[in-house]
């Protein structure tokens, strides 16, 4: 009898323990769910709290955006790249005819270039239209139409160095509620550039680099005030056209006299080596004699967007492989 009573007490104790355990688990789940819901609400509130927001665009215009934009049109390739990098791809309803990156942009409606398809843009009725200073100077009437129907027009100006690109990323981020993403992109670019500059301190014999952005007979290069010039300087290379300003055209004879150690092209000729080595008088150029002719993706060295850092990394590996590979 005592054994039966003891067994009954054990069973009752075990059941009580199980019930307490279930209660604790339910309570824990409720607390966890409450914390998840609070975090989600906080995220939504943070997003909402960003708006309305007032920005000063690159034309010096004050623009107030009342609500987080749900649809965006971009009328320049670099602006489109920035927008996608910020995570705005699902909001892009129109891009320029020249937008080729990322691949998703190819399937978005094309809305023109310097000459905008105003009728189509008005049909799309985006919350934000990201335009260039060219559009602001030459199509003010059309931009006014956009604003009259409730679109927020934001002017993104021309850029010629990394700091200005960071400003563009920051401006677009603030305008679209993606400032955190913008900060992460900028931080990553700066860190990678800093690492390249640190490695470049190991360069003891600077190489002279000739950059061709278009082939013969009209050979253009990039002088001071261009991304390519800043890139070369940051990895301790010498721009062969560094005494020039901006984008300039030089003759084949002038280029031969510069005698560069490395030739970088950006136009993807099928027989690049043959085209350059066959030029009259170029056989004695150091870069030609040593086979130091390389082609890079033009958009990564001249388009003011997040991929510029990839351009610097590629140049570094081509010019100083013993240091950067």
Coordinates of C-alpha atoms in Angstrom, one line a residue:
X1 CA 0.0 0.0 0.0
X2 CA 2.8 2.3 0.9
X3 CA 4.6 1.4 -2.3
X4 CA 1.4 2.3 -4.3
X5 CA 1.1 5.6 -2.5
X6 CA 4.7 6.4 -3.2
X7 CA 4.3 5.5 -6.9
X8 CA 1.2 7.7 -7.1
X9 CA 3.1 10.7 -5.5
X10 CA 5.9 10.2 -8.1
X11 CA 3.5 10.2 -11.0
X12 CA 1.8 13.4 -9.7
X13 CA 5.2 15.1 -9.2
X14 CA 6.2 14.1 -12.8
X15 CA 3.0 15.5 -14.3
X16 CA 3.5 18.8 -12.3
X17 CA 7.0 19.1 -13.7
X18 CA 5.8 18.6 -17.2
X19 CA 3.1 21.2 -16.8
X20 CA 5.5 23.7 -15.4
X21 CA 7.9 23.0 -18.3
X22 CA 5.2 23.5 -20.9
X23 CA 4.2 26.7 -19.2
X24 CA 7.8 28.0 -19.2
X25 CA 8.1 27.0 -22.9
X26 CA 4.9 28.8 -23.8
X27 CA 6.0 31.8 -21.9
X28 CA 9.4 31.8 -23.6
X29 CA 7.8 31.5 -27.0
X30 CA 5.4 34.4 -26.2
X31 CA 8.4 36.5 -25.1
X32 CA 10.4 35.6 -28.2
X33 CA 7.5 36.4 -30.5
X34 CA 6.9 39.6 -28.6
X35 CA 10.6 40.5 -29.1
X36 CA 10.4 39.6 -32.9
X37 CA 7.3 41.7 -33.3
X38 CA 8.9 44.6 -31.5
X39 CA 12.0 44.4 -33.7
X40 CA 9.8 44.3 -36.8
X41 CA 7.8 47.3 -35.6
X42 CA 10.9 49.2 -34.7
X43 CA 12.4 48.6 -38.2
X44 CA 9.1 49.8 -39.8
X45 CA 9.1 52.8 -37.6
X46 CA 12.7 53.6 -38.4
X47 CA 11.8 53.5 -42.1
X48 CA 8.8 55.7 -41.6
X49 CA 10.7 58.0 -39.3
X50 CA 13.1 58.9 -42.2
X51 CA 10.2 60.7 -43.9
X52 CA 9.4 63.4 -44.6
X53 CA 13.0 64.2 -45.5
X54 CA 14.4 67.3 -47.1
X55 CA 17.6 67.1 -49.3
X56 CA 19.6 69.5 -51.3
X57 CA 20.3 68.0 -54.7
X58 CA 23.4 68.7 -56.9
X59 CA 21.6 71.6 -58.6
X60 CA 21.3 73.3 -55.2
X61 CA 17.5 72.7 -55.2
X62 CA 15.7 71.9 -51.9
X63 CA 13.5 68.9 -52.3
X64 CA 11.1 67.5 -49.6
X65 CA 10.1 63.9 -50.0
X66 CA 7.0 63.3 -47.9
X67 CA 6.9 59.5 -48.0
X68 CA 9.2 56.6 -48.6
X69 CA 9.3 56.2 -52.4
X70 CA 7.8 53.0 -53.8
X71 CA 8.7 53.6 -57.5
X72 CA 11.8 55.2 -59.1
X73 CA 13.0 56.2 -62.5
X74 CA 16.7 56.7 -63.2
X75 CA 18.0 58.4 -66.4
X76 CA 21.7 57.6 -66.1
X77 CA 23.6 54.4 -66.0
X78 CA 25.7 55.3 -62.9
X79 CA 22.6 56.4 -61.0
X80 CA 20.9 53.1 -61.8
X81 CA 24.0 51.1 -60.6
X82 CA 23.9 53.0 -57.3
X83 CA 20.2 52.5 -56.9
X84 CA 20.5 48.7 -57.4
X85 CA 23.5 48.6 -55.0
X86 CA 21.3 50.3 -52.4
X87 CA 18.7 47.5 -52.7
X88 CA 16.2 49.5 -54.7
X89 CA 15.9 47.1 -57.6
X90 CA 12.3 46.1 -56.9
X91 CA 11.3 49.8 -57.0
X92 CA 12.9 50.6 -60.4
X93 CA 10.2 51.2 -63.0
X94 CA 12.2 53.0 -65.6
X95 CA 15.9 53.3 -66.6
X96 CA 17.9 55.0 -69.3
X97 CA 18.6 53.4 -72.7
X98 CA 22.2 52.9 -71.7
X99 CA 21.7 51.2 -68.4
X100 CA 23.4 47.8 -68.7
X101 CA 24.2 46.8 -65.1
X102 CA 23.1 44.9 -63.2
X103 CA 21.5 42.4 -65.5
X104 CA 18.1 43.0 -63.9
X105 CA 18.1 46.6 -65.2
X106 CA 17.9 45.2 -68.8
X107 CA 14.3 44.1 -68.3
X108 CA 13.1 47.5 -66.9
X109 CA 11.3 49.9 -69.2
X110 CA 13.7 52.2 -71.1
X111 CA 12.9 55.9 -70.8
X112 CA 15.5 57.5 -73.1
X113 CA 18.8 59.2 -72.3
X114 CA 19.8 62.8 -72.7
X115 CA 16.5 63.2 -74.5
X116 CA 13.9 61.7 -72.1
X117 CA 10.8 59.9 -73.1
X118 CA 8.6 62.3 -71.1
X119 CA 5.3 60.8 -72.1
X120 CA 6.4 57.3 -70.9
X121 CA 7.7 58.7 -67.6
X122 CA 4.5 60.5 -67.0
X123 CA 2.6 57.3 -67.7
X124 CA 4.8 55.4 -65.2
X125 CA 4.2 58.2 -62.7
X126 CA 7.2 57.3 -60.4
X127 CA 7.5 58.8 -56.9
X128 CA 11.1 59.8 -57.7
X129 CA 12.9 60.7 -60.9
X130 CA 16.7 60.7 -60.7
X131 CA 18.1 62.9 -63.4
X132 CA 21.4 64.5 -64.3
X133 CA 22.6 68.1 -64.4
X134 CA 22.4 67.9 -68.2
X135 CA 18.6 67.3 -67.9
X136 CA 18.3 70.1 -65.4
X137 CA 20.1 72.6 -67.8
X138 CA 18.4 71.5 -71.0
X139 CA 15.0 70.1 -70.1
X140 CA 13.8 72.3 -67.2
X141 CA 10.3 72.5 -68.7
X142 CA 9.8 68.7 -68.7
X143 CA 11.2 68.4 -65.2
X144 CA 8.6 71.0 -64.1
X145 CA 5.9 68.9 -65.6
X146 CA 7.1 65.9 -63.6
X147 CA 6.9 68.0 -60.4
X148 CA 3.5 69.4 -61.2
X149 CA 2.0 65.8 -61.2
X150 CA 3.6 65.0 -57.9
X151 CA 7.0 63.4 -58.9
X152 CA 10.0 64.3 -56.8
X153 CA 12.8 65.3 -59.2
X154 CA 16.3 64.9 -57.9
X155 CA 19.4 66.1 -59.8
X156 CA 22.6 64.1 -59.5
X157 CA 25.5 66.1 -60.9
X158 CA 28.6 65.0 -62.8
X159 CA 31.4 63.4 -60.8
X160 CA 35.1 63.2 -61.3
X161 CA 36.6 61.7 -58.1
X162 CA 35.8 59.1 -55.5
X163 CA 34.6 61.6 -52.8
X164 CA 32.0 63.0 -55.2
X165 CA 30.8 59.5 -55.9
X166 CA 30.4 58.9 -52.2
X167 CA 28.3 62.1 -52.0
X168 CA 26.0 60.7 -54.8
X169 CA 25.6 57.4 -53.0
X170 CA 24.8 59.3 -49.8
X171 CA 22.3 61.6 -51.5
X172 CA 20.4 58.8 -53.2
X173 CA 20.4 56.8 -50.0
X174 CA 18.9 59.6 -48.0
X175 CA 16.3 60.3 -50.7
X176 CA 15.1 56.7 -50.8
X177 CA 15.3 55.7 -47.1
X178 CA 18.4 53.6 -47.7
X179 CA 21.0 55.6 -45.8
X180 CA 22.2 52.6 -43.8
X181 CA 22.9 50.7 -47.1
X182 CA 24.6 53.8 -48.5
X183 CA 26.9 54.0 -45.5
X184 CA 27.8 50.4 -45.8
X185 CA 28.7 50.7 -49.5
X186 CA 30.8 53.8 -48.9
X187 CA 32.6 52.2 -45.9
X188 CA 33.4 49.1 -48.0
X189 CA 34.8 51.2 -50.9
X190 CA 36.9 53.4 -48.6
X191 CA 38.3 50.4 -46.8
X192 CA 39.2 48.5 -50.0
X193 CA 40.8 51.6 -51.4
X194 CA 42.8 52.2 -48.2
X195 CA 44.1 48.6 -48.3
X196 CA 45.3 49.2 -51.9
X197 CA 47.1 52.4 -51.0
X198 CA 48.8 50.6 -48.1
X199 CA 50.0 47.8 -50.4
X200 CA 51.1 50.3 -52.9
X201 CA 53.7 51.7 -50.5
X202 CA 55.8 48.6 -51.4
X203 CA 56.2 50.0 -55.0
X204 CA 59.9 51.1 -55.4
X205 CA 59.9 51.5 -59.2
X206 CA 56.9 53.5 -60.4
X207 CA 55.5 52.5 -63.8
X208 CA 54.3 55.0 -66.4
X209 CA 50.9 54.0 -67.7
X210 CA 49.2 55.1 -70.9
X211 CA 45.4 54.8 -70.9
X212 CA 43.4 54.5 -74.1
X213 CA 39.7 55.0 -74.0
X214 CA 39.2 55.0 -77.7
X215 CA 41.4 53.3 -80.5
X216 CA 43.2 54.8 -83.5
X217 CA 42.8 57.0 -85.4
X218 CA 41.2 59.2 -82.7
X219 CA 43.0 58.1 -79.6
X220 CA 41.6 59.7 -76.4
X221 CA 43.1 59.4 -73.0
X222 CA 42.3 60.6 -69.4
X223 CA 44.4 63.3 -67.8
X224 CA 44.0 65.1 -64.4
X225 CA 40.5 65.4 -63.0
X226 CA 39.4 61.9 -64.0
X227 CA 38.8 58.7 -62.1
X228 CA 41.6 56.9 -64.0
X229 CA 44.1 59.6 -62.9
X230 CA 43.1 59.3 -59.3
X231 CA 43.2 55.5 -59.5
X232 CA 46.7 55.4 -60.9
X233 CA 48.0 57.9 -58.3
X234 CA 46.5 55.8 -55.5
X235 CA 48.5 52.7 -56.5
X236 CA 51.7 54.7 -57.1
X237 CA 51.6 54.5 -60.9
X238 CA 52.3 57.5 -63.1
X239 CA 49.7 58.6 -65.6
X240 CA 51.5 59.2 -68.9
X241 CA 49.0 62.0 -69.7
X242 CA 49.1 63.4 -66.2
X243 CA 50.1 66.8 -67.5
X244 CA 46.8 67.0 -69.4
X245 CA 43.4 68.0 -68.1
X246 CA 40.3 65.9 -68.4
X247 CA 39.7 63.9 -71.6
X248 CA 42.1 64.7 -74.4
X249 CA 43.2 63.4 -77.8
X250 CA 46.8 62.8 -78.6
X251 CA 48.5 61.7 -81.8
X252 CA 50.3 58.3 -82.2
X253 CA 53.6 60.2 -82.5
X254 CA 53.0 62.0 -79.2
X255 CA 52.2 58.8 -77.4
X256 CA 55.3 57.0 -78.6
X257 CA 57.4 59.9 -77.2
X258 CA 55.8 59.2 -73.8
X259 CA 57.2 55.6 -73.9
X260 CA 54.8 54.1 -71.3
X261 CA 55.7 50.9 -69.4
X262 CA 52.1 49.7 -69.4
X263 CA 49.2 50.3 -71.8
X264 CA 45.6 50.1 -70.5
X265 CA 42.7 50.1 -72.9
X266 CA 38.9 50.2 -72.2
X267 CA 37.3 49.4 -75.6
X268 CA 37.6 45.6 -76.0
X269 CA 39.0 45.1 -79.5
X270 CA 39.1 41.5 -80.5
X271 CA 42.7 41.7 -81.7
X272 CA 43.9 44.3 -79.2
X273 CA 47.6 43.2 -79.1
X274 CA 47.8 43.1 -82.9
X275 CA 46.1 46.5 -83.4
X276 CA 48.5 48.3 -81.0
X277 CA 51.7 46.5 -81.9
X278 CA 51.2 47.1 -85.6
X279 CA 51.1 50.9 -85.2
X280 CA 54.0 52.6 -87.0
X281 CA 56.9 53.4 -84.6
X282 CA 55.3 51.6 -81.6
X283 CA 57.6 48.5 -81.7
X284 CA 60.1 50.3 -79.5
X285 CA 57.6 51.4 -76.8
X286 CA 58.5 49.7 -73.5
X287 CA 54.9 48.4 -73.0
X288 CA 54.8 46.9 -76.5
X289 CA 58.3 45.3 -76.2
X290 CA 57.4 43.7 -72.9
X291 CA 53.8 42.7 -73.7
X292 CA 52.3 44.9 -71.1
X293 CA 49.0 45.7 -72.9
X294 CA 45.8 45.0 -70.9
X295 CA 42.1 45.7 -71.4
X296 CA 39.8 46.6 -68.5
X297 CA 36.0 46.9 -68.3
X298 CA 35.4 50.5 -69.1
X299 CA 32.4 50.9 -66.8
X300 CA 34.6 50.0 -63.7
X301 CA 37.0 52.9 -64.4
X302 CA 35.0 55.7 -65.8
X303 CA 31.4 55.2 -64.6
X304 CA 30.8 57.0 -61.2
X305 CA 29.4 54.2 -59.2
X306 CA 30.1 51.5 -56.6
X307 CA 32.2 49.4 -59.1
X308 CA 34.9 52.0 -59.3
X309 CA 36.8 50.2 -56.5
X310 CA 36.8 47.0 -58.7
X311 CA 38.5 49.1 -61.4
X312 CA 41.3 50.1 -59.0
X313 CA 41.8 46.6 -57.9
X314 CA 42.0 45.4 -61.5
X315 CA 44.5 48.1 -62.5
X316 CA 46.7 47.3 -59.5
X317 CA 46.9 43.6 -60.5
X318 CA 47.8 44.4 -64.1
X319 CA 50.4 47.1 -63.3
X320 CA 52.0 45.6 -60.3
X321 CA 51.2 41.9 -60.2
X322 CA 54.1 41.1 -57.9
X323 CA 52.5 43.2 -55.2
X324 CA 48.8 42.9 -55.8
X325 CA 48.2 39.4 -57.0

